[in-house]
Amino acid sequence: MAENKPLLKAEDVSEVFGGLKAVADFNFYINKGELIGLIGPNGAGKTTIFNLITGVYVPTTGDIQLDGESIVGQKPYEITQRGIARTFQNIRLFSELSVLDNVKIAYHCHVKYGLIETVLRMGRYFTEENEITAESLKLLKIFKLDEHAYEVAKNLPYGAQRRLEIARALAAKPKLLLLDEPAAGMNPQETHELMEMIRWIRKQFGLTVLLIEHDMSLVMGICERIYVLEYGMIIAEGTPAEIQNNPEVIRAYLGTESMN
Amino acid sequence: MNSVRRRDLTMLIIGLIIFGVIQGMISGGMIGAFWQLNIILICVNVIMAVSLNLINGYTGQFSIGHAGFMAVGSYVGVVATTNFHLPFIVALILGAICAGILGFLIGLPTLRLRGDYLAIATLGLGEIIRIVIMNIEYVGGAAGFKGIPHLTNFAWVYGAMLITLFFIKNFVNSSHGRACIAIRENEIAAEAMGVNTTKYKVMAFTIGAAFAGIAGGLFAHQFYLISPNSFTFLASFNYLIMVVLGGMGSITGSIAGAFVVTFISAALASFPEVRMIIYALALILLMFYRPQGLFGYMEITNFTPIKKVLDKISGKEA
Amino acid sequence: MDFVHQLIQQLINGVSLGSIYALIALGYTMIYGIIKLINFAHGDIYMVGAYLGFFGVTAAGLPILPALLISMFVTGLLGMVVEKLAYKPLRHAPRISILITAIGVSFFLEYTGMYFVTPTPRTFPDVIGNISFNAGGFIINGQQVLIFAITIILMALLTYIVQKTKLGKAMRAASFDTETAQLMGIDADRVISMTFFIGSSLAAAAGVLVGVYYNTIDPLMGIMPGLKAFVAAVLGGIGILPGAVVGGIILGVIEALVAGFLSSTFRDAAAFAILILVLLIKPTGLFGKNTHEKV
């Protein structure tokens, strides 16, 4: 592992909100190609960590590195351009737009045609636009959304909206994909399908994935390594089997959620 | 040939046919001076409404100081033609550049603000522009600028309007336009998808301001005199009403809005109070019963029958 | 010496003008605090108040104080009616729809007013007489004394209502979180209605006082003071009552200084320049707290 430089690394990251430590001395790493789970009780600071990684919040102290380069202080769009894309726990689709347009927007940072080419509709505009449409439709097909491509996003059923969020994040062509409770609100059947889908896209797109999830069947089923967070601190790290038998973790969850 | 390009060509030809008909009627003396003026105003207002729509409707940044940029375009334009005897086209472009630069400078700091705050800030800036102009003796101060050559005619305004429409249409139907629309829909998600939200807000604001500058230049050269009073926030509200009435996020809507508002204003010109009361009630009722405006996000080319005809003419490959 | 003298005289004028802004700004800030609406029509409510006061004094021949009270009461009712008819149906509509409706209501009041009372300005009768007080070389006239007195009384009354009464408690709760307040058994509709009543009657008082102070009123008189009072509310921190008062007085003083020492044509620009500066430096205003949007 020492020779394998991690894709993402957080060193002693803390985030303080008005005296309250939401995240304290957070240290973790993700190697290229890994599928990592981040779990913990409600309010443990999981989403805050996503917000720190994606630049929505700036860490009070500590450093976050992507491919060995610090991304602290960069704007969310810059971090996306560097290869981290995310979904949101509380779905944030472009709800009045079509499903297709939701995905097309995310190709934004890969578009090369400029303003003049846009306004005069020059050749490159057409080639790139056609490519974007074709690729978007392909992505939608993967997520079984192609039949709904021209529907307005807000009219999709809940599970489909979650899938669209993932499709949209993939359109930004990330190296690292952050999924914030992708299975929330899904039934067991949908969750199972989602699990297969995450596995598949990881292989297909050569992705590294970090996911927050409360559904333990999903986390234990697909994650290779798991970090457990409580009160903004990591209390355990290990393989699903190790986590399930960790007394600290069982204590943290006891009475709130059962493992398995 | 690409079907999109063919459709553009079709629309251009339709646009030119409409021009030919109206120009013919004007040349043939079938349209009197009053309605000639109003046709010109409609075209100017279309430019204003569409450019404001780019900011308010597509990018979702609620700006209500658009008349301020129009004022800049007007004054720069009239100084260029009257005092420096520059050609009209140069004056228009200079006006657009100055208004655009001002839009950029104003947009950069203010577009950090959201919703109501941005609205009131743009209103304030529009008023500041007007008050500053009122205090510049070189352009006539509060009394206004006199002796402007009458250079505006139907061909100029119609041409400028077509250019504006194609520019804005092509812009919003591109990755750049989608970035703007994404900001309107959900700013946080847009940023997470790699959209530099500040850049695109400022870009929309700058482009909108530049076209308002062109509209200002055209407007000013229609009259012998312009005064800062033509560019109060009431004027800005007027353009806002056109956009809202037509539908925020629809170019067709802005055209319709500009048409309807100008037409009603002209028809009720001799009853100013009644006109404004009708305006007010229409605005309130619109918000009650059709807050998305006449067209919502739709364009006339999206309506199935019209789409079919257009597809047929432009020979869209299935 | 002459400069200092003039400065202090301008300060006195500024505080009088500022008191009027403060009264209007209070209504703005209360309404914004409770339903997050920039009530563009608030300045026109103030205009209606001025006209009611005017007709009270002229047509009905009342002394100034009863005319003021009647105007406040009737204008308060008007505020409630406006809320009920125009804003209440849009309670859950997008903010922009309500904002545009407010612009519509503003136009409606202005031009309906104009239709009935004609656009010609009216001269407000001199109800105070030519009284003035000379305090160490500085002149405070009777109108200014009236403005100070009425403003102080109304603010004391408002403080009492907001701090001590059940209604005030409900208002504070509803402006903190309308939905939770409703769950706690507060009738939010009634509270909002009362907020409009109080805010509008304060604006009416300001309108009558302005009539007394400047002697002239017209149907569009509400536009500028309305916008400036909004600036005052933003300056103090929108939604915060003491902020509106402080903001109003600061704005009045700055305007008086600009008018007195620079040029009166820049007076209006000063207010907007302040607005832009506040929004850029501290959008939450002097007394405001910062808030985040949750991601």
PDB file of N, CA and C in Angstrom, chain B residues 62 64 109-110 112-114 116-117 119-121 123-125 127-128 130-132 135 188 233-234 237 240-241 244 248 272-274 276-277 279-281 283-284 287-288 291, chain C residues 32 36 38 40 85-86 89-90 95-97 99-101 103-105 107-108 111-112 114-115 119 223-224 227 230 238 265-266 268-269 272-273 275-276 279-280 283 293 295:
ATOM      1  N   PHE B  62     -32.792  37.507 -10.675  1.00  0.00           N
ATOM      2  CA  PHE B  62     -33.877  38.467 -10.780  1.00  0.00           C
ATOM      3  C   PHE B  62     -33.349  39.891 -10.843  1.00  0.00           C
ATOM      4  N   ILE B  64     -33.954  43.820 -11.954  1.00  0.00           N
ATOM      5  CA  ILE B  64     -35.002  44.781 -12.316  1.00  0.00           C
ATOM      6  C   ILE B  64     -34.423  46.176 -12.527  1.00  0.00           C
ATOM      7  N   PRO B 109     -19.715  41.974  -8.708  1.00  0.00           N
ATOM      8  CA  PRO B 109     -19.982  41.941  -7.257  1.00  0.00           C
ATOM      9  C   PRO B 109     -21.427  41.614  -6.884  1.00  0.00           C
ATOM     10  N   THR B 110     -22.414  42.096  -7.656  1.00  0.00           N
ATOM     11  CA  THR B 110     -23.798  41.970  -7.169  1.00  0.00           C
ATOM     12  C   THR B 110     -24.390  40.579  -7.360  1.00  0.00           C
ATOM     13  N   ARG B 112     -23.452  37.884  -6.503  1.00  0.00           N
ATOM     14  CA  ARG B 112     -23.325  37.004  -5.356  1.00  0.00           C
ATOM     15  C   ARG B 112     -24.634  36.976  -4.566  1.00  0.00           C
ATOM     16  N   LEU B 113     -25.399  38.049  -4.735  1.00  0.00           N
ATOM     17  CA  LEU B 113     -26.640  38.166  -3.967  1.00  0.00           C
ATOM     18  C   LEU B 113     -27.712  37.287  -4.585  1.00  0.00           C
ATOM     19  N   ARG B 114     -28.676  36.930  -3.748  1.00  0.00           N
ATOM     20  CA  ARG B 114     -29.728  36.051  -4.227  1.00  0.00           C
ATOM     21  C   ARG B 114     -31.082  36.727  -4.192  1.00  0.00           C
ATOM     22  N   ASP B 116     -34.401  38.279  -3.711  1.00  0.00           N
ATOM     23  CA  ASP B 116     -34.886  39.619  -3.395  1.00  0.00           C
ATOM     24  C   ASP B 116     -33.761  40.633  -3.322  1.00  0.00           C
ATOM     25  N   TYR B 117     -32.652  40.224  -2.722  1.00  0.00           N
ATOM     26  CA  TYR B 117     -31.558  41.166  -2.532  1.00  0.00           C
ATOM     27  C   TYR B 117     -30.978  41.596  -3.874  1.00  0.00           C
ATOM     28  N   ALA B 119     -32.584  41.608  -6.663  1.00  0.00           N
ATOM     29  CA  ALA B 119     -33.598  42.432  -7.314  1.00  0.00           C
ATOM     30  C   ALA B 119     -33.446  43.882  -6.887  1.00  0.00           C
ATOM     31  N   ILE B 120     -33.377  44.086  -5.597  1.00  0.00           N
ATOM     32  CA  ILE B 120     -33.350  45.454  -5.104  1.00  0.00           C
ATOM     33  C   ILE B 120     -32.011  46.123  -5.426  1.00  0.00           C
ATOM     34  N   ALA B 121     -30.933  45.329  -5.454  1.00  0.00           N
ATOM     35  CA  ALA B 121     -29.627  45.898  -5.802  1.00  0.00           C
ATOM     36  C   ALA B 121     -29.599  46.342  -7.255  1.00  0.00           C
ATOM     37  N   LEU B 123     -32.175  47.165  -9.033  1.00  0.00           N
ATOM     38  CA  LEU B 123     -33.041  48.338  -9.116  1.00  0.00           C
ATOM     39  C   LEU B 123     -32.263  49.581  -8.697  1.00  0.00           C
ATOM     40  N   GLY B 124     -31.535  49.460  -7.590  1.00  0.00           N
ATOM     41  CA  GLY B 124     -30.749  50.575  -7.092  1.00  0.00           C
ATOM     42  C   GLY B 124     -29.681  51.001  -8.088  1.00  0.00           C
ATOM     43  N   LEU B 125     -29.013  50.031  -8.705  1.00  0.00           N
ATOM     44  CA  LEU B 125     -27.954  50.365  -9.663  1.00  0.00           C
ATOM     45  C   LEU B 125     -28.538  51.044 -10.893  1.00  0.00           C
ATOM     46  N   GLU B 127     -31.103  52.915 -10.950  1.00  0.00           N
ATOM     47  CA  GLU B 127     -31.403  54.291 -10.550  1.00  0.00           C
ATOM     48  C   GLU B 127     -30.129  55.119 -10.441  1.00  0.00           C
ATOM     49  N   ILE B 128     -29.064  54.490  -9.927  1.00  0.00           N
ATOM     50  CA  ILE B 128     -27.795  55.233  -9.810  1.00  0.00           C
ATOM     51  C   ILE B 128     -27.310  55.661 -11.193  1.00  0.00           C
ATOM     52  N   ARG B 130     -29.059  56.284 -13.779  1.00  0.00           N
ATOM     53  CA  ARG B 130     -29.898  57.389 -14.243  1.00  0.00           C
ATOM     54  C   ARG B 130     -29.516  58.704 -13.540  1.00  0.00           C
ATOM     55  N   ILE B 131     -29.318  58.623 -12.233  1.00  0.00           N
ATOM     56  CA  ILE B 131     -29.015  59.847 -11.483  1.00  0.00           C
ATOM     57  C   ILE B 131     -27.651  60.396 -11.897  1.00  0.00           C
ATOM     58  N   VAL B 132     -26.703  59.498 -12.151  1.00  0.00           N
ATOM     59  CA  VAL B 132     -25.388  59.957 -12.605  1.00  0.00           C
ATOM     60  C   VAL B 132     -25.527  60.683 -13.945  1.00  0.00           C
ATOM     61  N   ASN B 135     -26.651  64.111 -13.799  1.00  0.00           N
ATOM     62  CA  ASN B 135     -25.693  65.065 -13.276  1.00  0.00           C
ATOM     63  C   ASN B 135     -24.512  65.306 -14.209  1.00  0.00           C
ATOM     64  N   ILE B 188     -26.692  24.925  -6.440  1.00  0.00           N
ATOM     65  CA  ILE B 188     -25.717  24.047  -5.795  1.00  0.00           C
ATOM     66  C   ILE B 188     -25.416  22.832  -6.682  1.00  0.00           C
ATOM     67  N   PHE B 233     -36.942  53.306 -13.033  1.00  0.00           N
ATOM     68  CA  PHE B 233     -37.206  51.893 -12.752  1.00  0.00           C
ATOM     69  C   PHE B 233     -38.605  51.493 -13.201  1.00  0.00           C
ATOM     70  N   LEU B 234     -39.463  52.492 -13.444  1.00  0.00           N
ATOM     71  CA  LEU B 234     -40.772  52.142 -14.012  1.00  0.00           C
ATOM     72  C   LEU B 234     -40.584  51.538 -15.397  1.00  0.00           C
ATOM     73  N   PHE B 237     -39.483  48.059 -14.902  1.00  0.00           N
ATOM     74  CA  PHE B 237     -40.622  47.205 -14.559  1.00  0.00           C
ATOM     75  C   PHE B 237     -41.384  46.815 -15.816  1.00  0.00           C
ATOM     76  N   LEU B 240     -39.745  44.094 -17.422  1.00  0.00           N
ATOM     77  CA  LEU B 240     -39.950  42.912 -16.591  1.00  0.00           C
ATOM     78  C   LEU B 240     -41.335  42.317 -16.857  1.00  0.00           C
ATOM     79  N   ILE B 241     -42.321  43.198 -16.961  1.00  0.00           N
ATOM     80  CA  ILE B 241     -43.688  42.721 -17.193  1.00  0.00           C
ATOM     81  C   ILE B 241     -43.759  41.961 -18.522  1.00  0.00           C
ATOM     82  N   VAL B 244     -42.278  38.536 -17.892  1.00  0.00           N
ATOM     83  CA  VAL B 244     -43.103  37.696 -17.028  1.00  0.00           C
ATOM     84  C   VAL B 244     -44.381  37.292 -17.747  1.00  0.00           C
ATOM     85  N   MET B 248     -41.024  33.401 -18.378  1.00  0.00           N
ATOM     86  CA  MET B 248     -39.600  33.505 -18.106  1.00  0.00           C
ATOM     87  C   MET B 248     -38.943  32.228 -18.585  1.00  0.00           C
ATOM     88  N   PRO B 272     -53.659  57.238 -19.429  1.00  0.00           N
ATOM     89  CA  PRO B 272     -52.502  56.664 -18.749  1.00  0.00           C
ATOM     90  C   PRO B 272     -52.837  55.954 -17.441  1.00  0.00           C
ATOM     91  N   GLU B 273     -53.770  56.533 -16.643  1.00  0.00           N
ATOM     92  CA  GLU B 273     -54.056  55.901 -15.350  1.00  0.00           C
ATOM     93  C   GLU B 273     -54.737  54.557 -15.542  1.00  0.00           C
ATOM     94  N   VAL B 274     -55.763  54.567 -16.419  1.00  0.00           N
ATOM     95  CA  VAL B 274     -56.496  53.328 -16.672  1.00  0.00           C
ATOM     96  C   VAL B 274     -55.532  52.263 -17.186  1.00  0.00           C
ATOM     97  N   MET B 276     -52.406  51.898 -16.543  1.00  0.00           N
ATOM     98  CA  MET B 276     -51.594  51.338 -15.468  1.00  0.00           C
ATOM     99  C   MET B 276     -52.423  50.465 -14.532  1.00  0.00           C
ATOM    100  N   ILE B 277     -53.691  50.837 -14.333  1.00  0.00           N
ATOM    101  CA  ILE B 277     -54.540  50.001 -13.469  1.00  0.00           C
ATOM    102  C   ILE B 277     -54.750  48.638 -14.133  1.00  0.00           C
ATOM    103  N   TYR B 279     -52.765  47.218 -16.292  1.00  0.00           N
ATOM    104  CA  TYR B 279     -51.463  46.573 -16.138  1.00  0.00           C
ATOM    105  C   TYR B 279     -51.365  45.847 -14.812  1.00  0.00           C
ATOM    106  N   ALA B 280     -51.656  46.632 -13.767  1.00  0.00           N
ATOM    107  CA  ALA B 280     -51.480  46.125 -12.409  1.00  0.00           C
ATOM    108  C   ALA B 280     -52.367  44.913 -12.189  1.00  0.00           C
ATOM    109  N   LEU B 281     -53.625  45.039 -12.566  1.00  0.00           N
ATOM    110  CA  LEU B 281     -54.542  43.924 -12.355  1.00  0.00           C
ATOM    111  C   LEU B 281     -54.118  42.721 -13.188  1.00  0.00           C
ATOM    112  N   LEU B 283     -51.184  41.925 -14.095  1.00  0.00           N
ATOM    113  CA  LEU B 283     -49.999  41.329 -13.477  1.00  0.00           C
ATOM    114  C   LEU B 283     -50.390  40.439 -12.293  1.00  0.00           C
ATOM    115  N   ILE B 284     -51.289  40.953 -11.468  1.00  0.00           N
ATOM    116  CA  ILE B 284     -51.703  40.187 -10.280  1.00  0.00           C
ATOM    117  C   ILE B 284     -52.451  38.927 -10.709  1.00  0.00           C
ATOM    118  N   MET B 287     -50.213  36.263 -12.021  1.00  0.00           N
ATOM    119  CA  MET B 287     -49.501  35.514 -10.978  1.00  0.00           C
ATOM    120  C   MET B 287     -50.428  34.513 -10.287  1.00  0.00           C
ATOM    121  N   PHE B 288     -51.720  34.857 -10.230  1.00  0.00           N
ATOM    122  CA  PHE B 288     -52.678  33.930  -9.606  1.00  0.00           C
ATOM    123  C   PHE B 288     -52.925  32.719 -10.494  1.00  0.00           C
ATOM    124  N   PRO B 291     -48.780  31.778 -13.373  1.00  0.00           N
ATOM    125  CA  PRO B 291     -47.521  32.397 -12.959  1.00  0.00           C
ATOM    126  C   PRO B 291     -46.367  32.112 -13.924  1.00  0.00           C
TER     127      PRO B 291
ATOM    128  N   TYR C  32     -41.375  41.510   5.969  1.00  0.00           N
ATOM    129  CA  TYR C  32     -40.355  40.611   5.423  1.00  0.00           C
ATOM    130  C   TYR C  32     -40.039  39.511   6.424  1.00  0.00           C
ATOM    131  N   LYS C  36     -41.328  36.838   4.345  1.00  0.00           N
ATOM    132  CA  LYS C  36     -40.193  36.917   3.406  1.00  0.00           C
ATOM    133  C   LYS C  36     -40.579  37.581   2.080  1.00  0.00           C
ATOM    134  N   ILE C  38     -40.634  41.227  -0.016  1.00  0.00           N
ATOM    135  CA  ILE C  38     -40.367  42.657  -0.129  1.00  0.00           C
ATOM    136  C   ILE C  38     -41.662  43.261  -0.613  1.00  0.00           C
ATOM    137  N   PHE C  40     -43.351  45.615  -2.123  1.00  0.00           N
ATOM    138  CA  PHE C  40     -43.133  46.798  -2.945  1.00  0.00           C
ATOM    139  C   PHE C  40     -44.268  47.804  -2.783  1.00  0.00           C
ATOM    140  N   LEU C  85     -56.218  39.650  -0.101  1.00  0.00           N
ATOM    141  CA  LEU C  85     -56.610  39.463  -1.503  1.00  0.00           C
ATOM    142  C   LEU C  85     -55.437  39.101  -2.395  1.00  0.00           C
ATOM    143  N   ALA C  86     -54.295  39.754  -2.180  1.00  0.00           N
ATOM    144  CA  ALA C  86     -53.219  39.603  -3.161  1.00  0.00           C
ATOM    145  C   ALA C  86     -52.128  38.627  -2.721  1.00  0.00           C
ATOM    146  N   PRO C  89     -53.332  34.242  -1.256  1.00  0.00           N
ATOM    147  CA  PRO C  89     -53.490  33.122  -2.190  1.00  0.00           C
ATOM    148  C   PRO C  89     -52.152  32.592  -2.711  1.00  0.00           C
ATOM    149  N   LEU C  90     -51.099  33.387  -2.562  1.00  0.00           N
ATOM    150  CA  LEU C  90     -49.803  32.979  -3.119  1.00  0.00           C
ATOM    151  C   LEU C  90     -48.834  32.539  -2.023  1.00  0.00           C
ATOM    152  N   ARG C  95     -41.261  32.607  -4.650  1.00  0.00           N
ATOM    153  CA  ARG C  95     -41.046  33.968  -4.160  1.00  0.00           C
ATOM    154  C   ARG C  95     -41.206  35.003  -5.255  1.00  0.00           C
ATOM    155  N   ILE C  96     -40.733  34.645  -6.440  1.00  0.00           N
ATOM    156  CA  ILE C  96     -40.749  35.615  -7.530  1.00  0.00           C
ATOM    157  C   ILE C  96     -42.176  35.988  -7.903  1.00  0.00           C
ATOM    158  N   SER C  97     -43.112  35.042  -7.818  1.00  0.00           N
ATOM    159  CA  SER C  97     -44.503  35.341  -8.138  1.00  0.00           C
ATOM    160  C   SER C  97     -45.058  36.363  -7.154  1.00  0.00           C
ATOM    161  N   LEU C  99     -43.350  38.493  -5.405  1.00  0.00           N
ATOM    162  CA  LEU C  99     -42.661  39.771  -5.622  1.00  0.00           C
ATOM    163  C   LEU C  99     -43.321  40.530  -6.767  1.00  0.00           C
ATOM    164  N   ILE C 100     -43.608  39.823  -7.847  1.00  0.00           N
ATOM    165  CA  ILE C 100     -44.238  40.469  -8.996  1.00  0.00           C
ATOM    166  C   ILE C 100     -45.648  40.929  -8.626  1.00  0.00           C
ATOM    167  N   THR C 101     -46.351  40.118  -7.836  1.00  0.00           N
ATOM    168  CA  THR C 101     -47.672  40.546  -7.378  1.00  0.00           C
ATOM    169  C   THR C 101     -47.564  41.837  -6.579  1.00  0.00           C
ATOM    170  N   ILE C 103     -45.360  44.148  -6.939  1.00  0.00           N
ATOM    171  CA  ILE C 103     -45.169  45.239  -7.896  1.00  0.00           C
ATOM    172  C   ILE C 103     -46.521  45.617  -8.495  1.00  0.00           C
ATOM    173  N   GLY C 104     -47.328  44.589  -8.799  1.00  0.00           N
ATOM    174  CA  GLY C 104     -48.662  44.845  -9.345  1.00  0.00           C
ATOM    175  C   GLY C 104     -49.526  45.626  -8.373  1.00  0.00           C
ATOM    176  N   VAL C 105     -49.510  45.235  -7.114  1.00  0.00           N
ATOM    177  CA  VAL C 105     -50.311  45.942  -6.109  1.00  0.00           C
ATOM    178  C   VAL C 105     -49.836  47.390  -6.011  1.00  0.00           C
ATOM    179  N   PHE C 107     -48.432  49.277  -8.350  1.00  0.00           N
ATOM    180  CA  PHE C 107     -48.986  50.017  -9.493  1.00  0.00           C
ATOM    181  C   PHE C 107     -50.460  50.295  -9.279  1.00  0.00           C
ATOM    182  N   PHE C 108     -51.161  49.282  -8.796  1.00  0.00           N
ATOM    183  CA  PHE C 108     -52.601  49.400  -8.641  1.00  0.00           C
ATOM    184  C   PHE C 108     -52.936  50.540  -7.675  1.00  0.00           C
ATOM    185  N   TYR C 111     -51.961  54.084  -9.263  1.00  0.00           N
ATOM    186  CA  TYR C 111     -52.752  54.640 -10.363  1.00  0.00           C
ATOM    187  C   TYR C 111     -54.239  54.661 -10.062  1.00  0.00           C
ATOM    188  N   THR C 112     -54.705  53.782  -9.184  1.00  0.00           N
ATOM    189  CA  THR C 112     -56.083  53.937  -8.730  1.00  0.00           C
ATOM    190  C   THR C 112     -56.162  55.226  -7.926  1.00  0.00           C
ATOM    191  N   MET C 114     -54.263  57.792  -8.317  1.00  0.00           N
ATOM    192  CA  MET C 114     -54.164  58.895  -9.267  1.00  0.00           C
ATOM    193  C   MET C 114     -55.496  59.128  -9.969  1.00  0.00           C
ATOM    194  N   TYR C 115     -56.174  58.039 -10.253  1.00  0.00           N
ATOM    195  CA  TYR C 115     -57.452  58.128 -10.937  1.00  0.00           C
ATOM    196  C   TYR C 115     -58.447  58.921 -10.086  1.00  0.00           C
ATOM    197  N   PRO C 119     -53.404  63.463 -10.611  1.00  0.00           N
ATOM    198  CA  PRO C 119     -51.950  63.448 -10.380  1.00  0.00           C
ATOM    199  C   PRO C 119     -51.423  64.732  -9.747  1.00  0.00           C
ATOM    200  N   ILE C 223     -43.177  56.095  -3.924  1.00  0.00           N
ATOM    201  CA  ILE C 223     -42.217  55.246  -4.621  1.00  0.00           C
ATOM    202  C   ILE C 223     -40.829  55.356  -4.006  1.00  0.00           C
ATOM    203  N   MET C 224     -40.312  56.586  -3.999  1.00  0.00           N
ATOM    204  CA  MET C 224     -38.937  56.779  -3.510  1.00  0.00           C
ATOM    205  C   MET C 224     -38.800  56.463  -2.017  1.00  0.00           C
ATOM    206  N   LEU C 227     -38.798  52.767  -1.470  1.00  0.00           N
ATOM    207  CA  LEU C 227     -37.539  52.097  -1.793  1.00  0.00           C
ATOM    208  C   LEU C 227     -36.479  52.410  -0.743  1.00  0.00           C
ATOM    209  N   PHE C 230     -36.894  50.593   2.352  1.00  0.00           N
ATOM    210  CA  PHE C 230     -36.391  49.234   2.190  1.00  0.00           C
ATOM    211  C   PHE C 230     -34.878  49.211   2.391  1.00  0.00           C
ATOM    212  N   ILE C 238     -32.576  43.036   7.681  1.00  0.00           N
ATOM    213  CA  ILE C 238     -34.003  42.892   7.425  1.00  0.00           C
ATOM    214  C   ILE C 238     -34.627  41.860   8.360  1.00  0.00           C
ATOM    215  N   THR C 265     -29.232  66.669  -5.924  1.00  0.00           N
ATOM    216  CA  THR C 265     -29.555  65.692  -6.964  1.00  0.00           C
ATOM    217  C   THR C 265     -28.941  64.325  -6.668  1.00  0.00           C
ATOM    218  N   PHE C 266     -27.900  64.331  -5.828  1.00  0.00           N
ATOM    219  CA  PHE C 266     -27.271  63.050  -5.504  1.00  0.00           C
ATOM    220  C   PHE C 266     -27.914  62.366  -4.299  1.00  0.00           C
ATOM    221  N   ASP C 268     -30.798  60.890  -3.841  1.00  0.00           N
ATOM    222  CA  ASP C 268     -31.383  59.571  -4.086  1.00  0.00           C
ATOM    223  C   ASP C 268     -30.306  58.537  -4.392  1.00  0.00           C
ATOM    224  N   ALA C 269     -29.257  58.992  -5.079  1.00  0.00           N
ATOM    225  CA  ALA C 269     -28.182  58.057  -5.403  1.00  0.00           C
ATOM    226  C   ALA C 269     -27.499  57.580  -4.136  1.00  0.00           C
ATOM    227  N   PHE C 272     -29.131  54.533  -2.629  1.00  0.00           N
ATOM    228  CA  PHE C 272     -28.893  53.296  -3.366  1.00  0.00           C
ATOM    229  C   PHE C 272     -27.437  52.856  -3.258  1.00  0.00           C
ATOM    230  N   ALA C 273     -26.538  53.834  -3.200  1.00  0.00           N
ATOM    231  CA  ALA C 273     -25.133  53.484  -3.032  1.00  0.00           C
ATOM    232  C   ALA C 273     -24.939  52.777  -1.689  1.00  0.00           C
ATOM    233  N   LEU C 275     -27.163  51.047  -0.160  1.00  0.00           N
ATOM    234  CA  LEU C 275     -27.745  49.716  -0.331  1.00  0.00           C
ATOM    235  C   LEU C 275     -26.736  48.747  -0.935  1.00  0.00           C
ATOM    236  N   ILE C 276     -26.111  49.193  -2.029  1.00  0.00           N
ATOM    237  CA  ILE C 276     -25.175  48.314  -2.717  1.00  0.00           C
ATOM    238  C   ILE C 276     -24.010  47.971  -1.788  1.00  0.00           C
ATOM    239  N   LEU C 279     -25.091  45.491   0.833  1.00  0.00           N
ATOM    240  CA  LEU C 279     -25.306  44.162   0.269  1.00  0.00           C
ATOM    241  C   LEU C 279     -23.985  43.484  -0.051  1.00  0.00           C
ATOM    242  N   LEU C 280     -23.003  44.281  -0.434  1.00  0.00           N
ATOM    243  CA  LEU C 280     -21.731  43.667  -0.792  1.00  0.00           C
ATOM    244  C   LEU C 280     -20.888  43.360   0.429  1.00  0.00           C
ATOM    245  N   PRO C 283     -24.442  41.584   3.734  1.00  0.00           N
ATOM    246  CA  PRO C 283     -25.824  41.530   3.247  1.00  0.00           C
ATOM    247  C   PRO C 283     -26.849  41.351   4.367  1.00  0.00           C
ATOM    248  N   GLU C 293     -27.119  28.161   3.650  1.00  0.00           N
ATOM    249  CA  GLU C 293     -28.081  27.238   3.063  1.00  0.00           C
ATOM    250  C   GLU C 293     -27.552  25.831   3.301  1.00  0.00           C
ATOM    251  N   VAL C 295     -26.756  22.109   2.576  1.00  0.00           N
ATOM    252  CA  VAL C 295     -26.550  21.322   1.355  1.00  0.00           C
ATOM    253  C   VAL C 295     -26.871  19.863   1.646  1.00  0.00           C
TER     254      VAL C 295
END
